[in-house]
Amino acid sequence: MDIQAHQFVKFFDSERSAKLCQLATVETFRDDAIIFEEGEIPDFLYLVLEGEVLFRKQITGNNFQIVAQAVPNDFFGEFGILDGQPRSAQAIVRGRAVLAKISRNIVIDILNNTNGEVVLKLFHYVIQRLRTTTEQYVKQLAYKEKMVLVGEMVNTIIHDLKSPLSGIQLSSGMVREMYPDDEETVEWCNLIQAQATRMAAMAEELLEFARGSAVLRKRPIKILETLKYFEKLNRIYFQDERVNFSITCPEDLIVEFDDMKLMRVIQNIAINSVQAFDSNGGNVDLLVRKFSDRIRIEISDNGPGIPESIRANFFEAFVTYGKQGGTGLGTAIAKSIIDAHQGQIYFETSHETGTNFFIELPFSATSD
């Protein structure tokens, strides 16, 4: 946006607005550029013209807590300008940002020569933003506390699961060895072992999410084989729920990523679709397309669509709708996995036609 259209500039009359625009310095900042550090003496007021700026406080070592953000048409640094006290947080750019800088002396001079009505409007905005920042900070603290509890709970679950899962895998392995010529028995034993391994992996992934990072074990895989394996693991579940599941994927497509975590993402999305059918049955179709620099996985259903009330926050943790016992973590974990792969996940939804999820991942391997 142009500086003339910024709300801070528009607080003032035409003469002072023109002066602000004339004396402001417009700069472009790269990703992760630090605008100012916590504790610095304030020297500028900043107007956000493009991009996003995060404000964070150092907790321990290199760990920071984000307390607020500024987007186009916001301004920041006004507290230090007005009271002269050191900066209360670090300001850092996310992505790329274009900011207009106005020196403290200029701002103070213009405010001293501005009528009271304008100053009141300015302070009203500052107070409203302070309230919003406080609400965001409280929300983040509550989220952090929930994640600590989730981590402690999952640690306990993993510890308790190890013994019974080992017993299941050992028993199924023994049965398989007793009847090596019975193909059906061998198949069921393999399935039991795969599901036991999958349960342990799901618990580990939840623990990774609670810690704030997804650990990737990337390797070249034939994506069609991975998707067929996913269908095999869920075949009985789909049949019981009267769901028609289909896969369309190039046979020779080899990609490099964590196949277990990819299945976890697909699992979370597909299960959401099945649950939305509410035992009435339906179709879930999986389509993979290859582009020059990426692949796109599309997961479509003909269900009732995602409720409008949760669409904007769908990938946030603890967001759920109409599920008994739902935690609201499935889609948040899915997004964290796709983010770790430097990909994107988004959706299109309608009450009339259902929901399409799109997963786009960098294409970093070649086909056979």
mmCIF file of C-alpha atoms in Angstrom:
data_model
loop_
_atom_site.group_PDB
_atom_site.id
_atom_site.type_symbol
_atom_site.label_atom_id
_atom_site.label_comp_id
_atom_site.label_asym_id
_atom_site.label_seq_id
_atom_site.Cartn_x
_atom_site.Cartn_y
_atom_site.Cartn_z
ATOM 1 C CA MET A 1 0.000 0.000 0.000
ATOM 2 C CA ASP A 2 1.053 3.619 -0.467
ATOM 3 C CA ILE A 3 2.108 5.536 2.605
ATOM 4 C CA GLN A 4 -0.534 8.205 1.835
ATOM 5 C CA ALA A 5 -3.254 5.599 2.365
ATOM 6 C CA HIS A 6 -1.914 4.339 5.693
ATOM 7 C CA GLN A 7 -4.276 4.861 8.622
ATOM 8 C CA PHE A 8 -1.640 6.589 10.786
ATOM 9 C CA VAL A 9 -1.066 9.229 8.117
ATOM 10 C CA LYS A 10 -4.822 9.659 7.645
ATOM 11 C CA PHE A 11 -5.252 10.500 11.339
ATOM 12 C CA PHE A 12 -3.870 13.980 10.545
ATOM 13 C CA ASP A 13 -4.947 16.928 8.411
ATOM 14 C CA SER A 14 -3.626 17.330 4.874
ATOM 15 C CA GLU A 15 -0.709 19.572 5.846
ATOM 16 C CA ARG A 16 0.653 17.267 8.533
ATOM 17 C CA SER A 17 -0.084 14.165 6.449
ATOM 18 C CA ALA A 18 1.983 15.585 3.609
ATOM 19 C CA LYS A 19 4.796 16.382 6.039
ATOM 20 C CA LEU A 20 4.775 12.822 7.406
ATOM 21 C CA CYS A 21 4.922 11.351 3.900
ATOM 22 C CA GLN A 22 7.738 13.692 2.936
ATOM 23 C CA LEU A 23 9.895 12.987 5.984
ATOM 24 C CA ALA A 24 9.261 9.228 6.232
ATOM 25 C CA THR A 25 11.866 6.770 4.964
ATOM 26 C CA VAL A 26 10.535 3.693 3.167
ATOM 27 C CA GLU A 27 12.668 0.551 3.445
ATOM 28 C CA THR A 28 12.338 -3.082 2.357
ATOM 29 C CA PHE A 29 13.333 -5.764 4.877
ATOM 30 C CA ARG A 30 14.193 -9.377 4.123
ATOM 31 C CA ASP A 31 12.904 -12.449 5.940
ATOM 32 C CA ASP A 32 14.069 -12.703 9.583
ATOM 33 C CA ALA A 33 15.441 -9.156 9.537
ATOM 34 C CA ILE A 34 15.399 -7.706 13.055
ATOM 35 C CA ILE A 35 13.843 -4.234 13.135
ATOM 36 C CA PHE A 36 14.832 -3.614 16.741
ATOM 37 C CA GLU A 37 15.848 -5.633 19.768
ATOM 38 C CA GLU A 38 14.171 -5.816 23.142
ATOM 39 C CA GLY A 39 15.706 -3.191 25.421
ATOM 40 C CA GLU A 40 16.802 -0.801 22.641
ATOM 41 C CA ILE A 41 16.191 2.905 22.998
ATOM 42 C CA PRO A 42 13.315 3.872 20.640
ATOM 43 C CA ASP A 43 14.162 6.069 17.686
ATOM 44 C CA PHE A 44 11.488 5.439 15.036
ATOM 45 C CA LEU A 45 7.794 4.821 14.575
ATOM 46 C CA TYR A 46 7.116 2.174 11.896
ATOM 47 C CA LEU A 47 4.208 1.950 9.447
ATOM 48 C CA VAL A 48 3.632 -1.443 7.826
ATOM 49 C CA LEU A 49 3.018 -1.025 4.081
ATOM 50 C CA GLU A 50 3.609 -4.648 3.025
ATOM 51 C CA GLY A 51 4.339 -7.952 4.755
ATOM 52 C CA GLU A 52 4.238 -8.963 8.409
ATOM 53 C CA VAL A 53 6.253 -8.160 11.519
ATOM 54 C CA LEU A 54 6.270 -10.335 14.643
ATOM 55 C CA PHE A 55 6.969 -9.156 18.181
ATOM 56 C CA ARG A 56 8.528 -11.660 20.519
ATOM 57 C CA LYS A 57 10.170 -11.884 23.919
ATOM 58 C CA GLN A 58 13.140 -14.073 24.711
ATOM 59 C CA ILE A 59 12.302 -16.855 27.175
ATOM 60 C CA THR A 60 15.446 -18.976 27.443
ATOM 61 C CA GLY A 61 18.458 -19.237 25.166
ATOM 62 C CA ASN A 62 17.212 -19.081 21.574
ATOM 63 C CA ASN A 63 13.580 -19.690 22.544
ATOM 64 C CA PHE A 64 11.125 -16.856 21.967
ATOM 65 C CA GLN A 65 7.462 -16.280 22.753
ATOM 66 C CA ILE A 66 5.511 -14.393 20.075
ATOM 67 C CA VAL A 67 3.317 -11.791 21.744
ATOM 68 C CA ALA A 68 1.853 -9.853 18.800
ATOM 69 C CA GLN A 69 2.067 -9.167 15.075
ATOM 70 C CA ALA A 70 1.641 -6.247 12.705
ATOM 71 C CA VAL A 71 0.255 -6.435 9.158
ATOM 72 C CA PRO A 72 -0.291 -3.838 6.399
ATOM 73 C CA ASN A 73 -2.003 -0.679 7.672
ATOM 74 C CA ASP A 74 -0.773 -1.329 11.229
ATOM 75 C CA PHE A 75 1.920 0.725 12.930
ATOM 76 C CA PHE A 76 4.215 -0.089 15.823
ATOM 77 C CA GLY A 77 6.827 1.412 18.102
ATOM 78 C CA GLU A 78 4.459 4.107 19.380
ATOM 79 C CA PHE A 79 4.863 3.228 23.069
ATOM 80 C CA GLY A 80 8.590 3.847 23.006
ATOM 81 C CA ILE A 81 8.059 7.037 21.020
ATOM 82 C CA LEU A 82 5.570 8.380 23.562
ATOM 83 C CA ASP A 83 7.236 7.407 26.856
ATOM 84 C CA GLY A 84 10.875 7.118 25.801
ATOM 85 C CA GLN A 85 11.300 3.775 27.570
ATOM 86 C CA PRO A 86 13.331 0.879 26.073
ATOM 87 C CA ARG A 87 11.629 -1.458 23.612
ATOM 88 C CA SER A 88 9.598 -4.132 25.400
ATOM 89 C CA ALA A 89 10.020 -6.828 22.710
ATOM 90 C CA GLN A 90 12.037 -7.767 19.647
ATOM 91 C CA ALA A 91 10.521 -6.930 16.237
ATOM 92 C CA ILE A 92 11.385 -9.389 13.441
ATOM 93 C CA VAL A 93 10.164 -9.677 9.843
ATOM 94 C CA ARG A 94 8.309 -12.753 8.626
ATOM 95 C CA GLY A 95 8.800 -13.268 4.909
ATOM 96 C CA ARG A 96 9.425 -9.833 3.450
ATOM 97 C CA ALA A 97 8.167 -6.454 4.618
ATOM 98 C CA VAL A 98 8.058 -2.863 3.411
ATOM 99 C CA LEU A 99 8.028 -0.349 6.265
ATOM 100 C CA ALA A 100 7.916 3.438 6.498
ATOM 101 C CA LYS A 101 10.128 4.832 9.276
ATOM 102 C CA ILE A 102 9.357 8.159 10.937
ATOM 103 C CA SER A 103 11.839 9.489 13.484
ATOM 104 C CA ARG A 104 10.752 10.064 17.070
ATOM 105 C CA ASN A 105 11.440 13.822 16.922
ATOM 106 C CA ILE A 106 9.183 14.253 13.895
ATOM 107 C CA VAL A 107 6.325 12.301 15.480
ATOM 108 C CA ILE A 108 6.556 14.203 18.775
ATOM 109 C CA ASP A 109 6.679 17.556 16.961
ATOM 110 C CA ILE A 110 3.589 16.773 14.885
ATOM 111 C CA LEU A 111 1.657 15.463 17.916
ATOM 112 C CA ASN A 112 2.527 18.631 19.868
ATOM 113 C CA ASN A 113 1.011 20.721 17.084
ATOM 114 C CA THR A 114 -2.098 18.616 16.502
ATOM 115 C CA ASN A 115 -5.531 19.255 17.969
ATOM 116 C CA GLY A 116 -6.830 17.092 20.808
ATOM 117 C CA GLU A 117 -9.431 15.251 18.716
ATOM 118 C CA VAL A 118 -6.770 13.694 16.488
ATOM 119 C CA VAL A 119 -4.673 12.709 19.502
ATOM 120 C CA LEU A 120 -7.731 11.058 21.111
ATOM 121 C CA LYS A 121 -8.385 9.026 17.939
ATOM 122 C CA LEU A 122 -4.758 7.941 17.918
ATOM 123 C CA PHE A 123 -4.853 6.877 21.553
ATOM 124 C CA HIS A 124 -8.142 5.044 21.021
ATOM 125 C CA TYR A 125 -6.466 2.956 18.310
ATOM 126 C CA VAL A 126 -3.440 2.292 20.515
ATOM 127 C CA ILE A 127 -5.640 1.139 23.414
ATOM 128 C CA GLN A 128 -7.682 -1.167 21.156
ATOM 129 C CA ARG A 129 -4.550 -2.753 19.777
ATOM 130 C CA LEU A 130 -3.158 -3.177 23.283
ATOM 131 C CA ARG A 131 -6.294 -5.081 24.239
ATOM 132 C CA THR A 132 -5.979 -7.290 21.157
ATOM 133 C CA THR A 133 -2.318 -7.969 21.905
ATOM 134 C CA THR A 134 -3.167 -8.914 25.481
ATOM 135 C CA GLU A 135 -5.878 -11.327 24.289
ATOM 136 C CA GLN A 136 -3.468 -12.928 21.803
ATOM 137 C CA TYR A 137 -0.791 -13.299 24.464
ATOM 138 C CA VAL A 138 -3.188 -14.934 26.912
ATOM 139 C CA LYS A 139 -4.395 -17.269 24.154
ATOM 140 C CA GLN A 140 -0.814 -18.265 23.321
ATOM 141 C CA LEU A 141 -0.006 -18.930 26.966
ATOM 142 C CA ALA A 142 -3.102 -21.120 27.272
ATOM 143 C CA TYR A 143 -2.100 -22.974 24.093
ATOM 144 C CA LYS A 144 1.417 -23.496 25.423
ATOM 145 C CA GLU A 145 0.079 -24.901 28.696
ATOM 146 C CA LYS A 146 -2.197 -27.274 26.764
ATOM 147 C CA MET A 147 0.748 -28.474 24.682
ATOM 148 C CA VAL A 148 2.776 -29.147 27.829
ATOM 149 C CA LEU A 149 -0.099 -31.258 29.175
ATOM 150 C CA VAL A 150 -0.437 -33.066 25.816
ATOM 151 C CA GLY A 151 3.297 -33.822 25.847
ATOM 152 C CA GLU A 152 3.175 -35.204 29.377
ATOM 153 C CA MET A 153 0.118 -37.301 28.537
ATOM 154 C CA VAL A 154 1.646 -38.721 25.356
ATOM 155 C CA ASN A 155 4.898 -39.553 27.144
ATOM 156 C CA THR A 156 2.881 -41.628 29.582
ATOM 157 C CA ILE A 157 0.891 -43.257 26.772
ATOM 158 C CA ILE A 158 4.032 -44.201 24.839
ATOM 159 C CA HIS A 159 5.554 -45.705 27.957
ATOM 160 C CA ASP A 160 2.402 -47.716 28.695
ATOM 161 C CA LEU A 161 1.953 -48.818 25.081
ATOM 162 C CA LYS A 162 5.408 -50.295 24.620
ATOM 163 C CA SER A 163 4.712 -53.497 26.516
ATOM 164 C CA PRO A 164 1.334 -54.460 24.957
ATOM 165 C CA LEU A 165 2.484 -53.449 21.454
ATOM 166 C CA SER A 166 5.599 -55.592 21.822
ATOM 167 C CA GLY A 167 3.371 -58.463 22.917
ATOM 168 C CA ILE A 168 1.085 -58.009 19.905
ATOM 169 C CA GLN A 169 3.996 -57.940 17.477
ATOM 170 C CA LEU A 170 5.696 -60.938 19.103
ATOM 171 C CA SER A 171 2.493 -62.996 19.153
ATOM 172 C CA SER A 172 1.570 -62.221 15.552
ATOM 173 C CA GLY A 173 5.127 -63.024 14.487
ATOM 174 C CA MET A 174 4.952 -66.400 16.206
ATOM 175 C CA VAL A 175 1.597 -67.207 14.558
ATOM 176 C CA ARG A 176 3.047 -66.278 11.165
ATOM 177 C CA GLU A 177 6.007 -68.606 11.734
ATOM 178 C CA MET A 178 3.663 -71.436 12.787
ATOM 179 C CA TYR A 179 1.653 -71.209 9.553
ATOM 180 C CA PRO A 180 4.103 -69.972 6.886
ATOM 181 C CA ASP A 181 2.204 -71.733 4.088
ATOM 182 C CA ASP A 182 -1.175 -70.227 4.923
ATOM 183 C CA GLU A 183 -1.219 -67.047 2.834
ATOM 184 C CA GLU A 184 -4.304 -65.634 4.551
ATOM 185 C CA THR A 185 -2.822 -66.143 8.024
ATOM 186 C CA VAL A 186 0.478 -64.558 6.969
ATOM 187 C CA GLU A 187 -1.426 -61.621 5.468
ATOM 188 C CA TRP A 188 -3.425 -61.028 8.654
ATOM 189 C CA CYS A 189 -0.327 -61.291 10.835
ATOM 190 C CA ASN A 190 1.479 -58.770 8.656
ATOM 191 C CA LEU A 191 -1.500 -56.448 8.937
ATOM 192 C CA ILE A 192 -1.578 -56.787 12.734
ATOM 193 C CA GLN A 193 2.121 -55.936 12.956
ATOM 194 C CA ALA A 194 1.743 -52.978 10.606
ATOM 195 C CA GLN A 195 -1.136 -51.562 12.643
ATOM 196 C CA ALA A 196 0.807 -51.986 15.893
ATOM 197 C CA THR A 197 3.776 -50.137 14.394
ATOM 198 C CA ARG A 198 1.390 -47.478 13.139
ATOM 199 C CA MET A 199 -0.102 -46.943 16.603
ATOM 200 C CA ALA A 200 3.351 -46.350 18.081
ATOM 201 C CA ALA A 201 4.241 -43.959 15.249
ATOM 202 C CA MET A 202 1.040 -41.964 15.759
ATOM 203 C CA ALA A 203 1.852 -41.492 19.434
ATOM 204 C CA GLU A 204 5.385 -40.372 18.571
ATOM 205 C CA GLU A 205 4.031 -37.879 16.030
ATOM 206 C CA LEU A 206 1.694 -36.413 18.630
ATOM 207 C CA LEU A 207 4.659 -36.022 20.978
ATOM 208 C CA GLU A 208 6.655 -34.291 18.222
ATOM 209 C CA PHE A 209 3.757 -31.915 17.630
ATOM 210 C CA ALA A 210 3.541 -31.074 21.330
ATOM 211 C CA ARG A 211 7.265 -30.293 21.270
ATOM 212 C CA GLY A 212 6.794 -28.034 18.262
ATOM 213 C CA SER A 213 8.722 -29.918 15.583
ATOM 214 C CA ALA A 214 8.123 -32.756 13.150
ATOM 215 C CA VAL A 215 11.097 -35.119 12.774
ATOM 216 C CA LEU A 216 11.317 -36.208 9.142
ATOM 217 C CA ARG A 217 12.790 -39.455 7.876
ATOM 218 C CA LYS A 218 12.741 -38.695 4.177
ATOM 219 C CA ARG A 219 13.622 -41.289 1.562
ATOM 220 C CA PRO A 220 12.810 -41.936 -2.109
ATOM 221 C CA ILE A 221 9.479 -43.756 -2.374
ATOM 222 C CA LYS A 222 7.055 -44.782 -5.070
ATOM 223 C CA ILE A 223 4.097 -42.746 -4.000
ATOM 224 C CA LEU A 224 1.558 -45.140 -5.567
ATOM 225 C CA GLU A 225 2.901 -47.994 -3.429
ATOM 226 C CA THR A 226 2.580 -45.846 -0.294
ATOM 227 C CA LEU A 227 -0.999 -44.919 -1.159
ATOM 228 C CA LYS A 228 -1.924 -48.550 -1.875
ATOM 229 C CA TYR A 229 -0.442 -49.517 1.476
ATOM 230 C CA PHE A 230 -2.547 -46.822 3.135
ATOM 231 C CA GLU A 231 -5.657 -48.205 1.410
ATOM 232 C CA LYS A 232 -4.772 -51.715 2.569
ATOM 233 C CA LEU A 233 -4.454 -50.604 6.189
ATOM 234 C CA ASN A 234 -7.835 -48.863 6.054
ATOM 235 C CA ARG A 235 -9.750 -51.237 3.771
ATOM 236 C CA ILE A 236 -11.864 -52.819 6.500
ATOM 237 C CA TYR A 237 -12.609 -49.442 8.074
ATOM 238 C CA PHE A 238 -13.788 -48.015 4.738
ATOM 239 C CA GLN A 239 -15.927 -51.091 4.083
ATOM 240 C CA ASP A 240 -17.573 -50.907 7.509
ATOM 241 C CA GLU A 241 -18.368 -47.215 6.928
ATOM 242 C CA ARG A 242 -19.668 -47.887 3.385
ATOM 243 C CA VAL A 243 -17.069 -45.579 1.874
ATOM 244 C CA ASN A 244 -15.821 -45.974 -1.693
ATOM 245 C CA PHE A 245 -12.121 -45.099 -1.723
ATOM 246 C CA SER A 246 -10.243 -44.613 -4.992
ATOM 247 C CA ILE A 247 -6.659 -43.756 -5.957
ATOM 248 C CA THR A 248 -5.469 -42.153 -9.194
ATOM 249 C CA CYS A 249 -1.694 -41.770 -9.314
ATOM 250 C CA PRO A 250 1.137 -42.153 -11.888
ATOM 251 C CA GLU A 251 2.727 -45.583 -11.471
ATOM 252 C CA ASP A 252 6.353 -44.501 -11.911
ATOM 253 C CA LEU A 253 6.295 -41.356 -9.748
ATOM 254 C CA ILE A 254 9.161 -41.424 -7.217
ATOM 255 C CA VAL A 255 9.353 -38.676 -4.617
ATOM 256 C CA GLU A 256 11.460 -38.046 -1.547
ATOM 257 C CA PHE A 257 9.670 -37.541 1.744
ATOM 258 C CA ASP A 258 8.608 -39.292 4.924
ATOM 259 C CA ASP A 259 6.105 -41.908 3.757
ATOM 260 C CA MET A 260 4.803 -42.711 7.262
ATOM 261 C CA LYS A 261 4.061 -39.065 7.931
ATOM 262 C CA LEU A 262 2.469 -38.655 4.509
ATOM 263 C CA MET A 263 0.117 -41.505 5.387
ATOM 264 C CA ARG A 264 -0.608 -39.781 8.690
ATOM 265 C CA VAL A 265 -1.699 -36.620 6.847
ATOM 266 C CA ILE A 266 -3.911 -38.561 4.439
ATOM 267 C CA GLN A 267 -5.308 -40.559 7.348
ATOM 268 C CA ASN A 268 -6.350 -37.435 9.250
ATOM 269 C CA ILE A 269 -8.052 -35.894 6.222
ATOM 270 C CA ALA A 270 -9.741 -39.119 5.082
ATOM 271 C CA ILE A 271 -11.034 -39.909 8.578
ATOM 272 C CA ASN A 272 -12.524 -36.416 8.807
ATOM 273 C CA SER A 273 -14.343 -37.099 5.538
ATOM 274 C CA VAL A 274 -15.639 -40.461 6.725
ATOM 275 C CA GLN A 275 -16.839 -39.015 10.031
ATOM 276 C CA ALA A 276 -18.601 -36.210 8.179
ATOM 277 C CA PHE A 277 -20.646 -38.822 6.290
ATOM 278 C CA ASP A 278 -22.159 -39.739 9.677
ATOM 279 C CA SER A 279 -22.478 -43.454 8.799
ATOM 280 C CA ASN A 280 -24.396 -42.645 5.588
ATOM 281 C CA GLY A 281 -21.559 -43.715 3.285
ATOM 282 C CA GLY A 282 -19.923 -41.712 0.526
ATOM 283 C CA ASN A 283 -16.938 -41.322 -1.778
ATOM 284 C CA VAL A 284 -13.358 -40.370 -0.948
ATOM 285 C CA ASP A 285 -11.145 -39.939 -4.008
ATOM 286 C CA LEU A 286 -7.389 -39.422 -3.973
ATOM 287 C CA LEU A 287 -5.735 -37.909 -7.052
ATOM 288 C CA VAL A 288 -1.992 -37.272 -7.490
ATOM 289 C CA ARG A 289 -0.684 -34.925 -10.157
ATOM 290 C CA LYS A 290 2.907 -34.112 -11.060
ATOM 291 C CA PHE A 291 4.018 -30.638 -12.129
ATOM 292 C CA SER A 292 7.506 -29.484 -13.070
ATOM 293 C CA ASP A 293 8.444 -28.317 -9.576
ATOM 294 C CA ARG A 294 5.871 -29.930 -7.283
ATOM 295 C CA ILE A 295 3.306 -32.646 -6.830
ATOM 296 C CA ARG A 296 -0.278 -32.079 -5.806
ATOM 297 C CA ILE A 297 -2.290 -34.584 -3.816
ATOM 298 C CA GLU A 298 -6.011 -33.903 -3.936
ATOM 299 C CA ILE A 299 -8.327 -35.631 -1.480
ATOM 300 C CA SER A 300 -12.004 -35.110 -2.353
ATOM 301 C CA ASP A 301 -15.234 -36.197 -0.734
ATOM 302 C CA ASN A 302 -18.927 -35.698 -1.460
ATOM 303 C CA GLY A 303 -19.828 -34.977 2.151
ATOM 304 C CA PRO A 304 -21.648 -32.006 3.717
ATOM 305 C CA GLY A 305 -18.620 -29.688 3.642
ATOM 306 C CA ILE A 306 -16.711 -28.038 6.472
ATOM 307 C CA PRO A 307 -18.889 -25.884 8.774
ATOM 308 C CA GLU A 308 -18.386 -22.175 8.191
ATOM 309 C CA SER A 309 -17.734 -21.566 11.885
ATOM 310 C CA ILE A 310 -14.387 -23.421 11.805
ATOM 311 C CA ARG A 311 -13.147 -22.793 8.253
ATOM 312 C CA ALA A 312 -10.937 -19.819 9.123
ATOM 313 C CA ASN A 313 -9.219 -21.689 11.982
ATOM 314 C CA PHE A 314 -9.455 -25.207 10.594
ATOM 315 C CA PHE A 315 -5.738 -26.017 10.850
ATOM 316 C CA GLU A 316 -5.303 -24.602 14.343
ATOM 317 C CA ALA A 317 -4.915 -26.915 17.316
ATOM 318 C CA PHE A 318 -7.984 -27.782 19.429
ATOM 319 C CA VAL A 319 -10.438 -26.720 16.699
ATOM 320 C CA THR A 320 -13.140 -29.359 16.321
ATOM 321 C CA TYR A 321 -16.822 -29.566 15.444
ATOM 322 C CA GLY A 322 -19.521 -32.107 16.209
ATOM 323 C CA LYS A 323 -17.217 -34.985 17.217
ATOM 324 C CA GLN A 324 -17.606 -36.871 20.453
ATOM 325 C CA GLY A 325 -14.154 -37.219 21.950
ATOM 326 C CA GLY A 326 -12.474 -35.173 19.211
ATOM 327 C CA THR A 327 -9.275 -33.389 20.267
ATOM 328 C CA GLY A 328 -8.968 -30.960 17.355
ATOM 329 C CA LEU A 329 -5.318 -31.947 16.863
ATOM 330 C CA GLY A 330 -5.525 -34.076 13.705
ATOM 331 C CA THR A 331 -5.558 -31.308 11.112
ATOM 332 C CA ALA A 332 -3.050 -29.232 13.105
ATOM 333 C CA ILE A 333 -0.639 -32.179 13.087
ATOM 334 C CA ALA A 334 -1.265 -32.670 9.352
ATOM 335 C CA LYS A 335 -0.362 -29.044 8.655
ATOM 336 C CA SER A 336 2.774 -29.242 10.809
ATOM 337 C CA ILE A 337 3.935 -32.261 8.784
ATOM 338 C CA ILE A 338 3.310 -30.525 5.450
ATOM 339 C CA ASP A 339 5.054 -27.381 6.730
ATOM 340 C CA ALA A 340 8.059 -29.500 7.728
ATOM 341 C CA HIS A 341 8.179 -30.778 4.131
ATOM 342 C CA GLN A 342 8.103 -27.128 2.959
ATOM 343 C CA GLY A 343 4.739 -27.720 1.336
ATOM 344 C CA GLN A 344 1.263 -26.235 1.509
ATOM 345 C CA ILE A 345 -2.123 -27.588 2.499
ATOM 346 C CA TYR A 346 -5.450 -25.860 1.824
ATOM 347 C CA PHE A 347 -9.035 -26.723 0.967
ATOM 348 C CA GLU A 348 -12.140 -25.756 -0.939
ATOM 349 C CA THR A 349 -15.479 -26.686 0.586
ATOM 350 C CA SER A 350 -19.184 -26.391 -0.078
ATOM 351 C CA HIS A 351 -22.316 -27.751 1.545
ATOM 352 C CA GLU A 352 -23.544 -28.789 -1.910
ATOM 353 C CA THR A 353 -20.482 -30.496 -3.436
ATOM 354 C CA GLY A 354 -18.298 -31.551 -0.504
ATOM 355 C CA THR A 355 -14.666 -30.777 0.285
ATOM 356 C CA ASN A 356 -11.426 -30.874 -1.713
ATOM 357 C CA PHE A 357 -8.119 -30.845 0.179
ATOM 358 C CA PHE A 358 -4.987 -29.900 -1.731
ATOM 359 C CA ILE A 359 -1.500 -30.872 -0.569
ATOM 360 C CA GLU A 360 1.329 -29.370 -2.598
ATOM 361 C CA LEU A 361 4.868 -30.641 -1.998
ATOM 362 C CA PRO A 362 8.182 -29.786 -3.640
ATOM 363 C CA PHE A 363 9.143 -32.285 -6.315
ATOM 364 C CA SER A 364 12.752 -33.133 -5.475
ATOM 365 C CA ALA A 365 13.221 -36.562 -7.043
ATOM 366 C CA THR A 366 13.035 -37.985 -10.560
ATOM 367 C CA SER A 367 10.998 -40.819 -11.943
ATOM 368 C CA ASP A 368 12.481 -44.138 -12.972
#
